[in-house]
Short mmCIF file of C-alpha atoms in Angstrom, two decimals:
data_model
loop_
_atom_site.label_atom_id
_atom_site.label_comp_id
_atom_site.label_asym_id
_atom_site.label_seq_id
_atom_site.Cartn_x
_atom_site.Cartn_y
_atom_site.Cartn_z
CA UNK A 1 29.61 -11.75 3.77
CA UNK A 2 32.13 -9.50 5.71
CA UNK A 3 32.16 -6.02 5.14
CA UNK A 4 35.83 -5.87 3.38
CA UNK A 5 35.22 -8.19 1.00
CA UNK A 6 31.84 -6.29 -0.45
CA UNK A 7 33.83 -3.31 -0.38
CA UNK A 8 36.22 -5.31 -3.06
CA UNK A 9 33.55 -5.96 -5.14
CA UNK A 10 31.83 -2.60 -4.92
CA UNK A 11 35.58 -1.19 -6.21
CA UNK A 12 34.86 -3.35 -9.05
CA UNK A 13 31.37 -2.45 -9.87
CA UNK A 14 31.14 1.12 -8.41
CA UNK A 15 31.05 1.89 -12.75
CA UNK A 16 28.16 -0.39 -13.90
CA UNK A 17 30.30 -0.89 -17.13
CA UNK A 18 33.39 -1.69 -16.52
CA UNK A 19 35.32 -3.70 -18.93
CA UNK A 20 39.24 -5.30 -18.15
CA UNK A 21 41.02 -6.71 -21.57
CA UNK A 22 41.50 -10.87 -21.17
CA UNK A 23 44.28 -12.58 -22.66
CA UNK A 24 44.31 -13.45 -26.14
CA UNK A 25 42.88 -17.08 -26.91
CA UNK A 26 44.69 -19.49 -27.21
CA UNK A 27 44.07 -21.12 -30.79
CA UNK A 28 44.39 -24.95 -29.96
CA UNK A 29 44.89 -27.21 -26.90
CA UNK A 30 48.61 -27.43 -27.69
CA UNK A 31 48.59 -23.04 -27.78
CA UNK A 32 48.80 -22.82 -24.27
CA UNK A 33 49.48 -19.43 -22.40
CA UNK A 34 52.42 -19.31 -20.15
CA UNK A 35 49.81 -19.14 -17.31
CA UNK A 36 47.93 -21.94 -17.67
CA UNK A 37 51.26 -24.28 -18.19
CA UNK A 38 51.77 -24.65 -14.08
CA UNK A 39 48.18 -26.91 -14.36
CA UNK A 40 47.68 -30.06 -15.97
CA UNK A 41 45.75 -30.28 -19.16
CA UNK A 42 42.01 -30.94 -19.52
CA UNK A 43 43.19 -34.59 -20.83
CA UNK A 44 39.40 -34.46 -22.47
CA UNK A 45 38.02 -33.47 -25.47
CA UNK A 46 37.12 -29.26 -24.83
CA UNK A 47 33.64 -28.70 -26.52
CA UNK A 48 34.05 -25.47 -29.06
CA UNK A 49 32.08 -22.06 -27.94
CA UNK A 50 28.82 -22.20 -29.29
CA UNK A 51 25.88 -19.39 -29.67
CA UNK A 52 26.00 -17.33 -26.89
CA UNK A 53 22.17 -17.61 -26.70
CA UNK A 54 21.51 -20.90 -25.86
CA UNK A 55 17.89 -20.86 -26.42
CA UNK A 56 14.69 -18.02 -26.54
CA UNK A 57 14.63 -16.11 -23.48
CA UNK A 58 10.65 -16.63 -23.54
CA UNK A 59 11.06 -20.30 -24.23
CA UNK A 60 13.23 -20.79 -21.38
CA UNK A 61 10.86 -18.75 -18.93
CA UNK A 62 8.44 -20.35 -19.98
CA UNK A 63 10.13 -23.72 -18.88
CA UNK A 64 10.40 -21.45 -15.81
CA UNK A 65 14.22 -22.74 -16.03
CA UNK A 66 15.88 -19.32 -14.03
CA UNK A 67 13.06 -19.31 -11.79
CA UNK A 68 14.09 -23.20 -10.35
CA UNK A 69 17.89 -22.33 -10.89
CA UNK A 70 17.74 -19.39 -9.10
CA UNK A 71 15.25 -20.91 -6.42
CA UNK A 72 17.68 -23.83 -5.69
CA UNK A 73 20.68 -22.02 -5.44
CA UNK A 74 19.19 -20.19 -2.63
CA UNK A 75 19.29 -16.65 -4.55
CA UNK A 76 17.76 -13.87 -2.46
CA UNK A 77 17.23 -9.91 -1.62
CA UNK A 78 21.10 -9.24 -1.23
CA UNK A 79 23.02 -11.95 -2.68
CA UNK A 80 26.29 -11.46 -4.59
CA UNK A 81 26.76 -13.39 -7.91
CA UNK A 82 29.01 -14.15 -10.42
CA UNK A 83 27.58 -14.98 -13.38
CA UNK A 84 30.12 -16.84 -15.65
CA UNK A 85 30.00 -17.36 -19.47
CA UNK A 86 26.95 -14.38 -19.10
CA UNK A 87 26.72 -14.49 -22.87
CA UNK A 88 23.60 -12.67 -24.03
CA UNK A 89 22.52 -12.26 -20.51
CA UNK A 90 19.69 -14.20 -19.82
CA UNK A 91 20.60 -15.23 -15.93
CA UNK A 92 22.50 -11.72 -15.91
CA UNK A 93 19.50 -9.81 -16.18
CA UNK A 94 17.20 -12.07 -14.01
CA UNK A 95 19.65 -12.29 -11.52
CA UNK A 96 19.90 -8.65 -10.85
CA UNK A 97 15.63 -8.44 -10.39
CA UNK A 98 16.18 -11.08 -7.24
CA UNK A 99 18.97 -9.78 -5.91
CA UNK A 100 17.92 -6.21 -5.49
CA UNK A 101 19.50 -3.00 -5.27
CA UNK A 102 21.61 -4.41 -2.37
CA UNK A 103 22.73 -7.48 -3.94
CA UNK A 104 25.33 -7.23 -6.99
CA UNK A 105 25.67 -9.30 -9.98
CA UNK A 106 29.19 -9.22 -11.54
CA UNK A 107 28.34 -10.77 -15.67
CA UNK A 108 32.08 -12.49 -16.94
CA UNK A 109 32.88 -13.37 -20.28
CA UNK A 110 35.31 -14.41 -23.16
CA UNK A 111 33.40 -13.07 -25.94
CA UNK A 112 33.99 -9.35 -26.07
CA UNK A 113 31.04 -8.85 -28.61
CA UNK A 114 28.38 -10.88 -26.13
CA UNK A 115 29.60 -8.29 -23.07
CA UNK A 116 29.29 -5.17 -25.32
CA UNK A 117 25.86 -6.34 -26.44
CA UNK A 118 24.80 -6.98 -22.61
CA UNK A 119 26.38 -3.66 -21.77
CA UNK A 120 23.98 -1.75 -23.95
CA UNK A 121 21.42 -3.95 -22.50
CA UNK A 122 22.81 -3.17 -19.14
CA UNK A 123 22.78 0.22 -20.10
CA UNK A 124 18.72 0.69 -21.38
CA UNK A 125 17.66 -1.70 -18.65
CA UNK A 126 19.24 1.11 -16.37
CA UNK A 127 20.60 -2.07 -14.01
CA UNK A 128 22.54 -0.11 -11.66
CA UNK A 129 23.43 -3.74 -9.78
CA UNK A 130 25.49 -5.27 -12.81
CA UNK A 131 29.27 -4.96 -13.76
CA UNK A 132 30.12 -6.09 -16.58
CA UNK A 133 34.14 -7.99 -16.63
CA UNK A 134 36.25 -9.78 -19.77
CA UNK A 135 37.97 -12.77 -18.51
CA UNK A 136 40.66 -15.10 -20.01
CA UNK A 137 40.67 -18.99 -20.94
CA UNK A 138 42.39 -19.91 -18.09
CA UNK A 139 41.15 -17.64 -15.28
CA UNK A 140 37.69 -15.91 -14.57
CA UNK A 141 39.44 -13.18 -12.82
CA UNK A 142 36.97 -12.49 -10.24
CA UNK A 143 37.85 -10.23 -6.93
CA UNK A 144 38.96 -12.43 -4.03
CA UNK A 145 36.10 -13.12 -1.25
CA UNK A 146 33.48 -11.04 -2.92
CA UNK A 147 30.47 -13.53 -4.15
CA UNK A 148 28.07 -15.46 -2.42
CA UNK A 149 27.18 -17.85 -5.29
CA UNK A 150 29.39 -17.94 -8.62
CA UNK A 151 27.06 -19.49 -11.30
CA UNK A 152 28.37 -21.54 -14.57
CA UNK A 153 25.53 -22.19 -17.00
CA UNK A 154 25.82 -24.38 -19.94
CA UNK A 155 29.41 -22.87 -20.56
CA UNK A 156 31.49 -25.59 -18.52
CA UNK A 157 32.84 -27.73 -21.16
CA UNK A 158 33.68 -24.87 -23.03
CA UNK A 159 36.75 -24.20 -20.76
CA UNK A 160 40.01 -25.35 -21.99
CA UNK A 161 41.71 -25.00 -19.06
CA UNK A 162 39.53 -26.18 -16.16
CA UNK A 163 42.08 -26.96 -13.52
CA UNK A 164 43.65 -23.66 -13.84
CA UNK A 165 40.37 -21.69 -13.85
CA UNK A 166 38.97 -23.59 -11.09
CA UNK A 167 42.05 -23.05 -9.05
CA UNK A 168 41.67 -19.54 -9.60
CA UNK A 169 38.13 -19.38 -9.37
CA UNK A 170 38.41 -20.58 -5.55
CA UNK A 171 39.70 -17.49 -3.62
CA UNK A 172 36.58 -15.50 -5.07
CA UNK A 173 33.92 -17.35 -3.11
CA UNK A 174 33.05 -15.38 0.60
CA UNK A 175 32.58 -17.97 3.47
CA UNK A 176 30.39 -20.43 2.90
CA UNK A 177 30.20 -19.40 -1.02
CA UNK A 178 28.46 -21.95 -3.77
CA UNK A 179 29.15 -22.59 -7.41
CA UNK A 180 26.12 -23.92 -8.89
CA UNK A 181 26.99 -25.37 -12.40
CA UNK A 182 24.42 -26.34 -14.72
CA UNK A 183 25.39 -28.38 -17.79
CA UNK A 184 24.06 -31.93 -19.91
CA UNK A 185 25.29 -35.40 -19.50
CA UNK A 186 27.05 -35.33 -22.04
CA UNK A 187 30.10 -36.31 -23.83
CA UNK A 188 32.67 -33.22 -23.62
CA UNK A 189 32.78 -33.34 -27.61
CA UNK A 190 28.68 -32.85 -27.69
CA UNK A 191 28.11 -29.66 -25.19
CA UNK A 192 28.13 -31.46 -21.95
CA UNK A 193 29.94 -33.17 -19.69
CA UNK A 194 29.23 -36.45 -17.50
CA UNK A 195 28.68 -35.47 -13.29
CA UNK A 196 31.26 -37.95 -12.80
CA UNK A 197 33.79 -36.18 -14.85
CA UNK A 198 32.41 -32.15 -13.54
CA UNK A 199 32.28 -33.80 -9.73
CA UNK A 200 35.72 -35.25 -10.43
CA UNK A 201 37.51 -32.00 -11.67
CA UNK A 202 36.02 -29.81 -9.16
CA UNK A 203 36.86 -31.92 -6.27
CA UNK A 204 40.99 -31.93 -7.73
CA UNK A 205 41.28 -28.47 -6.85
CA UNK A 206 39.49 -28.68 -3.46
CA UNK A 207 35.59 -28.39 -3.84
CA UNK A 208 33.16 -31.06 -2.68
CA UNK A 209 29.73 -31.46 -4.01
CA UNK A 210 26.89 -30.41 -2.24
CA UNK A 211 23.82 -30.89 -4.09
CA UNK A 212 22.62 -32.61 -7.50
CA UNK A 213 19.39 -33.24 -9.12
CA UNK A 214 18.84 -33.78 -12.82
CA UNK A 215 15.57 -31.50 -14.63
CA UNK A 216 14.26 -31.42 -17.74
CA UNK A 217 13.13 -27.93 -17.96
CA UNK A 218 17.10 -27.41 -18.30
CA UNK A 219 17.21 -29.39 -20.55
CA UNK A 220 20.64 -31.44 -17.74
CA UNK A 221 21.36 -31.32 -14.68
CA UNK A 222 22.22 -29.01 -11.73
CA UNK A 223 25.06 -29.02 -9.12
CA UNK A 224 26.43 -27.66 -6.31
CA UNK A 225 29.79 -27.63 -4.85
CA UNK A 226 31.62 -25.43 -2.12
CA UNK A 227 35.53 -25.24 -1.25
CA UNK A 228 36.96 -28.38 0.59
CA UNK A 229 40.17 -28.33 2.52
CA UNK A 230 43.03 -26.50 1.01
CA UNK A 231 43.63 -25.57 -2.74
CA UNK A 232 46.66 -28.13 -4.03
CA UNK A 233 49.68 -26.84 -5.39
CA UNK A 234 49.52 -26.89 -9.11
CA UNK A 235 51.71 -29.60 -9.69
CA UNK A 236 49.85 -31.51 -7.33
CA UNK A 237 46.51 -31.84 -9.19
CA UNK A 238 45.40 -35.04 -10.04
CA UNK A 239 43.82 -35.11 -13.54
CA UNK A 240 40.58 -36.92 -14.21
CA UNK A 241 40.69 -38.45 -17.75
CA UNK A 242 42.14 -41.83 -16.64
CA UNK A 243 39.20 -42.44 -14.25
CA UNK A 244 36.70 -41.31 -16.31
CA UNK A 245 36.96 -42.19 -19.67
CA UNK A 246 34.72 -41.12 -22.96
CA UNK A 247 33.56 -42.73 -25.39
#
């Protein structure tokens, strides 16, 4: 990673606790903020936020689930990660072991009372590698060219605006920066979404995929995907629902 773009994220997490207010939420699919009205719609059904724990933290270890995710996405002594949708804090937390006290692991999320619960866990864990940051619906609001590997875990077919906050998430990645995603094949409505339909909306805003491989310790799948080419103008994006149908 070059050395300005750490220095952006060390601004950021130079306070192990730092919080920025998001947006308000936008109530339904037809509330959309001004910002998110350049992008097309999701076109798709947008899978309510669940439980920010998505299962025991000693069930899934024991599945050895962050272990393989980790392992895969090629998460060592000084990596920089974003950990998006960090809920509880269950990659957060194991994320910041491998990475070291050189790495940095920035944990982003909607739900205010999920990032002031990991922030006292932050806090008595005495992680001096985590920041904590609220994003909005529509953008993860991550510093530009700062992470090494952004990671979206069982949280992707929450977002309600995924062109927009893909578009946005782009500038964030550092050269030759990953976005490992893992979700269920699944129909948007039921917590997942089909690789066909996540491959498809990624690669509208200018990411190709890299890797894929389906486990069952997580219960889905796992992907990869890096930035392709140039990010399209807003207008430009070609939507995915017609392609792809659900049932």
């Amino acid at each position: 990673m070059r050395t300005n773009a750490r220095l952006s994220f060390l601004a950021i997490i130079a306070v192990p606790l730092l919080f920025v207010s998001g947006c308000s939420p936008a109530g339904t699919a037809d509330e959309r903020s001004e910002s998110a009205e350049a992008f097309p719609r999701a076109e798709r059904v947008v899978s309510t936020a669940g439980d920010t724990e998505f299962s025991t933290e000693a069930a899934r270890d024991e599945a050895g689930e962050a272990e393989f995710v980790m392992d895969w996405a090629g998460i060592q002594l000084g990596t920089t990660v974003a950990d998006i949708g960090a809920g509880e804090g269950y990659y957060t937390i194991r994320l910041a072991d491998r990475v070291g006290p050189k790495g940095r692991v920035l944990a982003q999320d909607i739900n205010r009372d999920a990032l002031d619960r990991l922030g006292a866990r932050v806090t008595r864990e005495q992680l001096d590698n985590v920041a904590i940051k609220e994003g909005a619906l529509d953008d993860p609001r991550l510093p530009e060219n700062s992470f090494d590997r952004v990671f979206m875990v069982h949280m992707y077919h929450e977002i309600s605006e995924p062109y927009a906050f893909l578009w946005r998430m782009r500038p964030a990645l550092a050269k030759g920066g990953q976005v490992i995603v893992v979700d269920r094949d699944r129909p948007t409505a039921q917590h997942g979404i089909p690789p066909k339909l996540l491959f498809c909306e990624f690669d509208a805003v200018g990411y190709r995929l890299t890797g894929f491989t389906e486990q069952l310790k997580l219960g889905g799948y796992i992907a990869r995907f890096e930035v392709s080419g140039k990010r399209p103008e807003p207008s430009k994006i070609k939507t995915c629902a017609a392609r792809y149908p659900q049932n």
